Coordinates of N, CA and C and ligand atoms in Angstrom, one line a residue:
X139 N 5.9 210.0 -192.8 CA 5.3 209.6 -191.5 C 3.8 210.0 -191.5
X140 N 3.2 208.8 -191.1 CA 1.5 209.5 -191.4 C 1.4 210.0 -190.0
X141 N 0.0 210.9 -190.3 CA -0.2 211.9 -189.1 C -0.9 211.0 -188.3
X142 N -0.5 211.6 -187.0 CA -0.6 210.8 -185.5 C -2.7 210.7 -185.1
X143 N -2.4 209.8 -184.9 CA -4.7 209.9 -185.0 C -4.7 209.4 -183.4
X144 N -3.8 209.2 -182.6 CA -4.0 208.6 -181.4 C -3.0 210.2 -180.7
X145 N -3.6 209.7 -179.3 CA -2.5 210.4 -177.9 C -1.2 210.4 -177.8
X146 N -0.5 210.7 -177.3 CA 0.8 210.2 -177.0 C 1.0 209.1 -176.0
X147 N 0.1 208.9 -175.2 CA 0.1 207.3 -174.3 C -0.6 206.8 -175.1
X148 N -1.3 206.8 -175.9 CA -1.0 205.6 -177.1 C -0.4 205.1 -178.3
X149 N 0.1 206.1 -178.6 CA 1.1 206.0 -179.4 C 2.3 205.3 -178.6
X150 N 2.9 205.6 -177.1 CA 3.7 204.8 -177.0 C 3.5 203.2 -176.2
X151 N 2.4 203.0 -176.3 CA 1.6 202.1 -176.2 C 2.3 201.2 -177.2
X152 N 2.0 201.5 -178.3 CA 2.1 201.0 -179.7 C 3.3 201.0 -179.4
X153 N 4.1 201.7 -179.5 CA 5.4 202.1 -180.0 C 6.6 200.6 -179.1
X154 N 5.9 200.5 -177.6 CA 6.9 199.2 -176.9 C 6.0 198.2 -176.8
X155 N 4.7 198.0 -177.2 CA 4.3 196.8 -178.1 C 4.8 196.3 -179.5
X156 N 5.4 197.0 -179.6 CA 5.9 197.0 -181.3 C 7.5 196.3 -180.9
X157 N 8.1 196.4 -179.8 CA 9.4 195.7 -179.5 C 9.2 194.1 -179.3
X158 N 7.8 193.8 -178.8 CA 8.1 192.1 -178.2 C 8.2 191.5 -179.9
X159 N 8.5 190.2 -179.4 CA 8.8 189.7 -180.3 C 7.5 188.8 -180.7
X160 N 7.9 189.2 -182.2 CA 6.6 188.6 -182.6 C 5.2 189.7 -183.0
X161 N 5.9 190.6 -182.6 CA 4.9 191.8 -182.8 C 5.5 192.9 -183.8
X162 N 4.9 192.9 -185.0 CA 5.5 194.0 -185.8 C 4.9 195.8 -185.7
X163 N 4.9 196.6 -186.2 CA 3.6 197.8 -185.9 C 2.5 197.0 -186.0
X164 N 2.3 196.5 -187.3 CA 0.7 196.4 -187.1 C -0.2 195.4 -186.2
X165 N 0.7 194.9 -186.1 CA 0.2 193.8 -185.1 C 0.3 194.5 -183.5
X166 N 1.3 195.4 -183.2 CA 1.0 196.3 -182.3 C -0.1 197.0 -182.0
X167 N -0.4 197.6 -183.2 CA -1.8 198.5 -182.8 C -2.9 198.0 -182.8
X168 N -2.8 196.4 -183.4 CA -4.1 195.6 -183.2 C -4.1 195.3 -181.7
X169 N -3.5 194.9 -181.0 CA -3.0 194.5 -179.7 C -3.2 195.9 -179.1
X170 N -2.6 196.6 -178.8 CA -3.4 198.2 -178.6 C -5.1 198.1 -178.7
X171 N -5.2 198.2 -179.8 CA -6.9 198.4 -179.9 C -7.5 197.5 -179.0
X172 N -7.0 196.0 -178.7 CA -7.8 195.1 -177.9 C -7.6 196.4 -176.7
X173 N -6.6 196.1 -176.0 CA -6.3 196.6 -175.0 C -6.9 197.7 -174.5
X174 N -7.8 198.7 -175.8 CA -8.2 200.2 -175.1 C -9.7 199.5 -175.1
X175 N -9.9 198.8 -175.6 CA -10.9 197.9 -175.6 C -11.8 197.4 -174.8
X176 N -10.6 196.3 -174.0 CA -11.3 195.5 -173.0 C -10.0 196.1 -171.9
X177 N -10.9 197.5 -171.3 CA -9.6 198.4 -170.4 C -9.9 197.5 -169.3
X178 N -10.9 197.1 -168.9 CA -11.2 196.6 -167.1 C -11.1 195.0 -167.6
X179 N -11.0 194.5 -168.1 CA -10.9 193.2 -168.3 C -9.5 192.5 -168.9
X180 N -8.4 193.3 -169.2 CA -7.5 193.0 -170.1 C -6.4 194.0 -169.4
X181 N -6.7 195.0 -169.7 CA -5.3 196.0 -169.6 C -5.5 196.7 -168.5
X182 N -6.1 196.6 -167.5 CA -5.7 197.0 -166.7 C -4.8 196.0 -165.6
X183 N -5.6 194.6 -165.9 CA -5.3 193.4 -165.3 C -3.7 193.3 -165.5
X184 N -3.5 193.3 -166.8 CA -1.8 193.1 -167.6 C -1.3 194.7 -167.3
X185 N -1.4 196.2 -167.1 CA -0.9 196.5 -166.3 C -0.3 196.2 -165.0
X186 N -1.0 195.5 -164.1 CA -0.9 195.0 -162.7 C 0.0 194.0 -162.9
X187 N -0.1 193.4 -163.5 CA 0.8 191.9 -163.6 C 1.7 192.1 -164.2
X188 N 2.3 193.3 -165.0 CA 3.6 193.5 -165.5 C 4.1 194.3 -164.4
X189 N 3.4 195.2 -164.0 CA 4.2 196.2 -162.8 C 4.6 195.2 -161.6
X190 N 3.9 194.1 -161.0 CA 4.2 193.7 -160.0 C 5.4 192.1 -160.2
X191 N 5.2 192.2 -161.9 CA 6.5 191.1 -162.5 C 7.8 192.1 -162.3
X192 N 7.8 193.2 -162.5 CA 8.7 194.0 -163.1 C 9.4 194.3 -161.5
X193 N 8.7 194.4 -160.8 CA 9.3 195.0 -159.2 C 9.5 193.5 -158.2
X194 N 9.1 192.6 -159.1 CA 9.9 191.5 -158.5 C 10.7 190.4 -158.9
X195 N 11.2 190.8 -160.2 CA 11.9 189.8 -160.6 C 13.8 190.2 -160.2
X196 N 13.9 188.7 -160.7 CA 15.5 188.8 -160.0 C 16.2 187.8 -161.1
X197 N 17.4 188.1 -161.1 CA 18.4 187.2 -161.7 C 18.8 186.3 -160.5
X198 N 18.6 184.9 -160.6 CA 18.7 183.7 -159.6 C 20.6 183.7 -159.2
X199 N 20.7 183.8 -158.0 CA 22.1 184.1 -157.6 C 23.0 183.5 -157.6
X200 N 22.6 181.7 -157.6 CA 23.0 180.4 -158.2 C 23.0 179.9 -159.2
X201 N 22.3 180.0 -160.1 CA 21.6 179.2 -161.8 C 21.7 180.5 -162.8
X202 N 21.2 181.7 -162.7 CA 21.2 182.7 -163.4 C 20.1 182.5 -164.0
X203 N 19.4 181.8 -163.8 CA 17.5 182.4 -164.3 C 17.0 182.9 -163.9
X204 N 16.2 183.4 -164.5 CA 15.1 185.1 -164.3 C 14.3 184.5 -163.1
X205 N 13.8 184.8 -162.7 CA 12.2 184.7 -162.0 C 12.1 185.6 -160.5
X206 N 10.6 185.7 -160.2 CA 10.5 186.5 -159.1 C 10.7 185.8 -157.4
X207 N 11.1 184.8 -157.4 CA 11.8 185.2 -156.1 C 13.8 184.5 -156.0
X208 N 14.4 184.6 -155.0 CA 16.0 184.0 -155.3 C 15.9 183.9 -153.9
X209 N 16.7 182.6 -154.1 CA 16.9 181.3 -155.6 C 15.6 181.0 -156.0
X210 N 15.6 181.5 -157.1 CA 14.8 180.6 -158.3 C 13.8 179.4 -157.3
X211 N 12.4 179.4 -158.3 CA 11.6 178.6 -157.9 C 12.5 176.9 -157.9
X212 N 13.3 176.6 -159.5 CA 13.8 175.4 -159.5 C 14.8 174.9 -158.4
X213 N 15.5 176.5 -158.1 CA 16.6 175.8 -157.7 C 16.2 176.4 -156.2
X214 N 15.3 176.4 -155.7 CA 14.5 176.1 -154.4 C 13.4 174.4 -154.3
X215 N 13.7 174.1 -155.3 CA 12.6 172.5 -155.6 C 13.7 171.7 -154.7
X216 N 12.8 171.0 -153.9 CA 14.0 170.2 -152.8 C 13.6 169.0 -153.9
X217 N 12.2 168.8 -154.8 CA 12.2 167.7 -155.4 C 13.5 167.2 -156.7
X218 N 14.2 167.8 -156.9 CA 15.2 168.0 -158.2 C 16.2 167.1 -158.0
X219 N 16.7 166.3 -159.2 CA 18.1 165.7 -159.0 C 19.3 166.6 -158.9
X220 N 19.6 166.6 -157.2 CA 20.7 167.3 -157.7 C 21.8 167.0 -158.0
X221 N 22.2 166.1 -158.4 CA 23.5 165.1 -159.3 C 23.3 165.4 -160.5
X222 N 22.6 165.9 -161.2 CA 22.1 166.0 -162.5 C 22.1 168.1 -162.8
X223 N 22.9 168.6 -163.7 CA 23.3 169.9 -164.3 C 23.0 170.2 -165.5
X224 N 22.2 170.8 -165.8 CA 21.7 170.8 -167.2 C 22.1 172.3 -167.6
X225 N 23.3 172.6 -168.5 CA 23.7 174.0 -169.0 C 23.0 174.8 -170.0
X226 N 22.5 175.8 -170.2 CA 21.2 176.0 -171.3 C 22.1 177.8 -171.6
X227 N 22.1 178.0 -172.6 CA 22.3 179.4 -173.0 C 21.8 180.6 -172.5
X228 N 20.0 180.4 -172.5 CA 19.7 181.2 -172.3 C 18.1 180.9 -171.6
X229 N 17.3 181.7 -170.4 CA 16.3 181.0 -170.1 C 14.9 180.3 -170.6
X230 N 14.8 181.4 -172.2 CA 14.1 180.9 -173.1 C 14.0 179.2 -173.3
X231 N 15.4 178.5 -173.2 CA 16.2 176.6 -173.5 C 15.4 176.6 -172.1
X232 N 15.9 177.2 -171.1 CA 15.4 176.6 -169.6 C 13.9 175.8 -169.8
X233 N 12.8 177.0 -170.0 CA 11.5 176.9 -170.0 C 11.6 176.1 -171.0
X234 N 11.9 176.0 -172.2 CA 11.6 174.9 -173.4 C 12.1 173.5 -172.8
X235 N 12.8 173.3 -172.2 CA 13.0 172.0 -171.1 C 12.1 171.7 -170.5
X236 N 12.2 172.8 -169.7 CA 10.7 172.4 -168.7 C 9.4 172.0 -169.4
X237 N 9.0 172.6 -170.3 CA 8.0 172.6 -170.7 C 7.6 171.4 -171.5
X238 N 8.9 170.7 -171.9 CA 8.8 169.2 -171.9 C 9.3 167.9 -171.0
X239 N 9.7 168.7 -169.8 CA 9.8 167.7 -169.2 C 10.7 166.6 -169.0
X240 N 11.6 167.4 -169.7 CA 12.7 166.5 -170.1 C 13.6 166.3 -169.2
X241 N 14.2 166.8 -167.7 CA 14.7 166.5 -167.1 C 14.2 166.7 -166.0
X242 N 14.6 166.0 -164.5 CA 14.9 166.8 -163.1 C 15.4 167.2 -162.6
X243 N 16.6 167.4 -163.2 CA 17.5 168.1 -162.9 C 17.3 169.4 -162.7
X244 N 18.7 170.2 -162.1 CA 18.7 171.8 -162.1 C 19.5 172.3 -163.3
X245 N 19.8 173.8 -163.5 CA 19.7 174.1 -164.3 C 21.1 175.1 -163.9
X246 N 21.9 175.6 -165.0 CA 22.5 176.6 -165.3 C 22.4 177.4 -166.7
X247 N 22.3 178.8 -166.0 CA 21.9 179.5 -167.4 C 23.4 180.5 -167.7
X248 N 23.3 180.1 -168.8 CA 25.0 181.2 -169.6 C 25.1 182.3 -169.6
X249 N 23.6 182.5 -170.1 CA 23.3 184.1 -170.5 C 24.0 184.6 -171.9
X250 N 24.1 183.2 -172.7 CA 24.9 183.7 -173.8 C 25.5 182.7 -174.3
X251 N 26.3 182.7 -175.5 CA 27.1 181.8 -175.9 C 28.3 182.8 -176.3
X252 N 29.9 182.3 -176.6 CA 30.8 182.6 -176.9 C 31.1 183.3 -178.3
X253 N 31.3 184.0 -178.8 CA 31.0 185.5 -179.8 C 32.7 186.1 -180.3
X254 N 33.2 185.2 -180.6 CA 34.5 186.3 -180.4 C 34.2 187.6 -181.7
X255 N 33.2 187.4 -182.9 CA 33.1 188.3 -183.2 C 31.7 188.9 -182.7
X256 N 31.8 188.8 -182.0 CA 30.4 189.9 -181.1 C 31.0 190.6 -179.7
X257 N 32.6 190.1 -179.8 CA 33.3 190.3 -178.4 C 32.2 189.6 -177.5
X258 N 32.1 188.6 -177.6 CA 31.5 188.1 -175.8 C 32.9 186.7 -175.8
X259 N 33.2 187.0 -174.4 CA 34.1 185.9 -174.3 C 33.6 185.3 -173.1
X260 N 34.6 184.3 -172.2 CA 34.2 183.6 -171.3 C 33.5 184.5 -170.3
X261 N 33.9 185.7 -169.7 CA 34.2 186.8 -169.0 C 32.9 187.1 -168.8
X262 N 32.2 187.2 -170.1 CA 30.6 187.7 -170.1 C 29.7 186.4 -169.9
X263 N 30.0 185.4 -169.9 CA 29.1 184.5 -169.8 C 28.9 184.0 -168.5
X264 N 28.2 182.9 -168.0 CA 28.5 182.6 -166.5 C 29.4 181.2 -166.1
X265 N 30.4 181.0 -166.5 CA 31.0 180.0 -167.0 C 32.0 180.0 -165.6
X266 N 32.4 180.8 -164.9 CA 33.1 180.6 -163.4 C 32.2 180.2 -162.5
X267 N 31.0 180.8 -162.6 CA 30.1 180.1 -161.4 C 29.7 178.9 -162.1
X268 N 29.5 178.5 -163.1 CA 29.2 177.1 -163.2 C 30.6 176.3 -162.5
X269 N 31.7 176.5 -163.1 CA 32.9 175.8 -162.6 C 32.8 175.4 -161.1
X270 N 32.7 176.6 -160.8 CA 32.3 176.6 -159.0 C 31.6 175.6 -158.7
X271 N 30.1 175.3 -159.2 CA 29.6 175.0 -158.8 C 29.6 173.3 -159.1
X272 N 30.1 172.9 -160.2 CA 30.8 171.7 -160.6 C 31.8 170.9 -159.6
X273 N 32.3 171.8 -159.1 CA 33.6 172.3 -157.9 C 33.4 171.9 -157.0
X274 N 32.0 172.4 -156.5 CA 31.7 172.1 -155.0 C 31.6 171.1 -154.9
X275 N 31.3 169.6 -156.1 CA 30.9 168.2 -155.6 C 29.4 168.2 -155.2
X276 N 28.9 166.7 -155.7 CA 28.3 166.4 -155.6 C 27.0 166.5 -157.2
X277 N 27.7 166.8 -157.9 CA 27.3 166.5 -159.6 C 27.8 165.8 -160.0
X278 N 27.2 164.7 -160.8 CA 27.8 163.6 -161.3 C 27.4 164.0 -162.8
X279 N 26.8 164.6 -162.8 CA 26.1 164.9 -164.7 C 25.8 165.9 -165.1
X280 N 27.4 166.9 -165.9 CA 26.9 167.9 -166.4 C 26.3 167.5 -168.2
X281 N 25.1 167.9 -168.0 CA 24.3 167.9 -169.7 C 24.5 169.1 -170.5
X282 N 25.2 169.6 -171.3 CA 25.5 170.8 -171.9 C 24.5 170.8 -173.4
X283 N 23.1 171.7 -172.2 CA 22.2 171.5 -174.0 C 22.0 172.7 -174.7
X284 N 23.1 173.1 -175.5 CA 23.2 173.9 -176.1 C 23.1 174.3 -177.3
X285 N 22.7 175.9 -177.9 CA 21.7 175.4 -179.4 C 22.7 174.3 -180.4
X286 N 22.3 173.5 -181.4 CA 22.9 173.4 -182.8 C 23.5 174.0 -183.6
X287 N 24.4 175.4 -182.8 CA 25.0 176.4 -183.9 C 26.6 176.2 -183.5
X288 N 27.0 176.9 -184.3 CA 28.9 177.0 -184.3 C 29.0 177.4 -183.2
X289 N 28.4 178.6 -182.6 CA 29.0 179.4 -181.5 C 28.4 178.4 -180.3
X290 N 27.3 177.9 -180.1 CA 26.7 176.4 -179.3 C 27.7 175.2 -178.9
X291 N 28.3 175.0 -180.1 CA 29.4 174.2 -180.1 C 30.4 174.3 -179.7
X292 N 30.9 175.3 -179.8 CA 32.0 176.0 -179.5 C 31.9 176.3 -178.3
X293 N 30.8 176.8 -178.2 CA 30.9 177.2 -176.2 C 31.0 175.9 -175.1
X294 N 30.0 174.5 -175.4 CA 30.2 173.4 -175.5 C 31.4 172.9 -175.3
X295 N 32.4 173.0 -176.0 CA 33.5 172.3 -175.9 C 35.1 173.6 -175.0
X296 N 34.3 174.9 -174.6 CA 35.3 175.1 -174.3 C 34.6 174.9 -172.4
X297 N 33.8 174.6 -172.5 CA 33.2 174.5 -171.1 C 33.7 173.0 -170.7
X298 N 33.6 171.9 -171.6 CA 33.9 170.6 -171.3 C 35.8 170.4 -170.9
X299 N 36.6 171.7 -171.4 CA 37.6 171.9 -171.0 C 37.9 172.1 -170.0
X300 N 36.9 173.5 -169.6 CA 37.0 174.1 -168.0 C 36.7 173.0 -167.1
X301 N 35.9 171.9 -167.4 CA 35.3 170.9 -166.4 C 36.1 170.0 -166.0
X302 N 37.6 170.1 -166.8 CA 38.0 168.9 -167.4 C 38.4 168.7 -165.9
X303 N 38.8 167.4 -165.1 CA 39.2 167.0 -164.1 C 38.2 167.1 -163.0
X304 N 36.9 167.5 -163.2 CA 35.9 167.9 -162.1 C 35.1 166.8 -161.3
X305 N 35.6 165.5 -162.1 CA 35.1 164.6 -162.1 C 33.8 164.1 -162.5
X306 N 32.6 164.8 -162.8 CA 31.2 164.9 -163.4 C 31.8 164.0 -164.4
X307 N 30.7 163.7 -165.2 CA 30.5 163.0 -166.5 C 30.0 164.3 -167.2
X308 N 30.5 164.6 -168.5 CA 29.8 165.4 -169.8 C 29.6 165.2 -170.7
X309 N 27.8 165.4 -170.9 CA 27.3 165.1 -172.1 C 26.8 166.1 -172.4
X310 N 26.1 165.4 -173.5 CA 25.4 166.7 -174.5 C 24.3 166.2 -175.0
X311 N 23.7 167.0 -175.6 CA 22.2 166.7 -176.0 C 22.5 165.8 -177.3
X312 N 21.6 165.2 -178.2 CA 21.9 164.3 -179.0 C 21.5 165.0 -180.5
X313 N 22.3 165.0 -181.4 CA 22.0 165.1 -183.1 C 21.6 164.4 -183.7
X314 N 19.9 165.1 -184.1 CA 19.7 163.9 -185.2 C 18.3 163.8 -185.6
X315 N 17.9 163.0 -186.5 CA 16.3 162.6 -186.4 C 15.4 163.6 -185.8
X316 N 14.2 164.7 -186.2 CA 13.5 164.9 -184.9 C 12.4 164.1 -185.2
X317 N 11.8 163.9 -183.5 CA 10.6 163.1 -183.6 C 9.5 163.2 -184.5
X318 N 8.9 162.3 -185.5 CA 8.1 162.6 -186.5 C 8.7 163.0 -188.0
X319 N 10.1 163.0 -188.0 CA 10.5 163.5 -189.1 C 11.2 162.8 -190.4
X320 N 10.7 162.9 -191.2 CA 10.7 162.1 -192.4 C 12.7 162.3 -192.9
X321 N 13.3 161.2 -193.1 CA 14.5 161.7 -193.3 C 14.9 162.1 -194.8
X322 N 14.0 161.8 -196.0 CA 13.9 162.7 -197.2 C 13.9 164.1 -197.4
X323 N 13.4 164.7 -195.9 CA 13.5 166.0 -195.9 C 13.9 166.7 -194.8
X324 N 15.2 165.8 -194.4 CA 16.0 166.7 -193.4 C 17.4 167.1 -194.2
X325 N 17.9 168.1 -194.1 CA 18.7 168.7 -194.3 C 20.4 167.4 -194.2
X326 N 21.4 167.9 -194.9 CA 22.9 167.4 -195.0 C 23.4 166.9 -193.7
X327 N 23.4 168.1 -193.3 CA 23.9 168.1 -191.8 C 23.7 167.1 -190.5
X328 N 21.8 167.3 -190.4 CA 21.2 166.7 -189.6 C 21.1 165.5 -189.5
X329 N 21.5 165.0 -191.0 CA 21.3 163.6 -191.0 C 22.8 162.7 -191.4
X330 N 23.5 163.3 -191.6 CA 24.8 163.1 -190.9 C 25.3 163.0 -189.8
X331 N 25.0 164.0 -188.6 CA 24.8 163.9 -187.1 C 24.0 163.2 -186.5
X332 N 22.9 162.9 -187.1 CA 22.0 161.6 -186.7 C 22.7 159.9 -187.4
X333 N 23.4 159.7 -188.4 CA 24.5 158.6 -188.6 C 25.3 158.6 -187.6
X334 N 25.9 160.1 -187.3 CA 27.2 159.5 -186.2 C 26.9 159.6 -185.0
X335 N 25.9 159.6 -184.2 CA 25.7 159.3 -183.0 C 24.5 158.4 -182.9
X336 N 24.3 157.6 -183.9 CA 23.0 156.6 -183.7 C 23.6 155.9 -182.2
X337 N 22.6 155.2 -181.9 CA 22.4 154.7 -180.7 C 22.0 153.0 -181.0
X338 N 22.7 151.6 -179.9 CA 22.1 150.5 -179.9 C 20.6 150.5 -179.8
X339 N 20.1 149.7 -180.3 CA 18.4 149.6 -180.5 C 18.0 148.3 -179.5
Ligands
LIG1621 ZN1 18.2 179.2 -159.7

């Protein structure tokens, strides 16, 4: 362990900069150094704006997304289709939707996918209040866009069970092709799932 050249509020400065993602130590203490750096311009500011993130955020009591006020900014949008249900794992999928724009719809978040070797089962995910809310009527389109992985898939199809009779329509996001992408250098898989769900032209 090399010897400590900083304080102990800087050190643990470093130490839960070093947890975000994308930030390893060293890239921590670079991020640190700005910070002691530009104190009145930077870090005090991002002090303020994490302390006053941190004492107002909420888990949305309908949807299960983060944000600071409830219900959720989306699922306060009177603008939104609400016939339209878009299921996302986790809020990270939410924002990456948004951020393209991809739907108007509202949103449900899982908080997870199905794990039986991680022990997560239905129990831990949010998969009753979705049902519920399928339930109540007036959804005509649950979208289940959930990652490309086994346990994605799998959560996917045990939710399209629970829905079964709910009357909605369920889909799913589509496999295949991504935009710009040369199909010489897509992978077995992806371009197999892009053959079996091609689309009329
Ligand atoms: Zn919400």
């Amino acid at each position: 362990m090399a010897r400590s050249v900083v304080g102990p509020e800087i050190e643990k400065l470093i130490q839960l900069l070093a947890r975000l993602p994308g930030l390893g130590p060293r890239s921590a203490r670079r991020a640190a150094l700005v910070l002691l750096k530009k104190k009145e311009a930077l870090m005090e500011p991002l002090a303020k704006a994490v302390a006053e993130a941190a004492a107002a955020v909420s888990v949305c009591p309908v949807c299960g997304n983060v944000d600071t006020q409830s219900p959720c900014t989306i699922c306060r949008d009177a603008g939104r289709d609400r016939s339209v249900l878009v299921v996302v794992e986790d809020v990270g999928d939410l924002w990456a939707l948004e951020r393209a724009t991809a739907t108007r719809g509202r949103y449900h978040v899982l908080g997870g996918v199905l794990s039986p070797l991680d022990g997560i089962g239905p129990d831990d995910l949010n998969i009753a209040s979705l049902n519920g809310r399928v339930r109540e009527g007036g959804i005509s389109e649950v979208v289940l866009a959930m990652n490309a992985t086994v346990e994605g898939q799998t959560t996917a199809h045990y939710i399209t069970d629970q829905l079964a009779g709910s009357g909605a329509r369920i889909t799913r996001l589509a496999h295949g092709v991504p935009v710009g992408g040369e199909l010489d250098y897509l992978d077995d898989g992806t371009l197999a799932a892009a053959m079996k769900s091609r689309t009329p032209f």
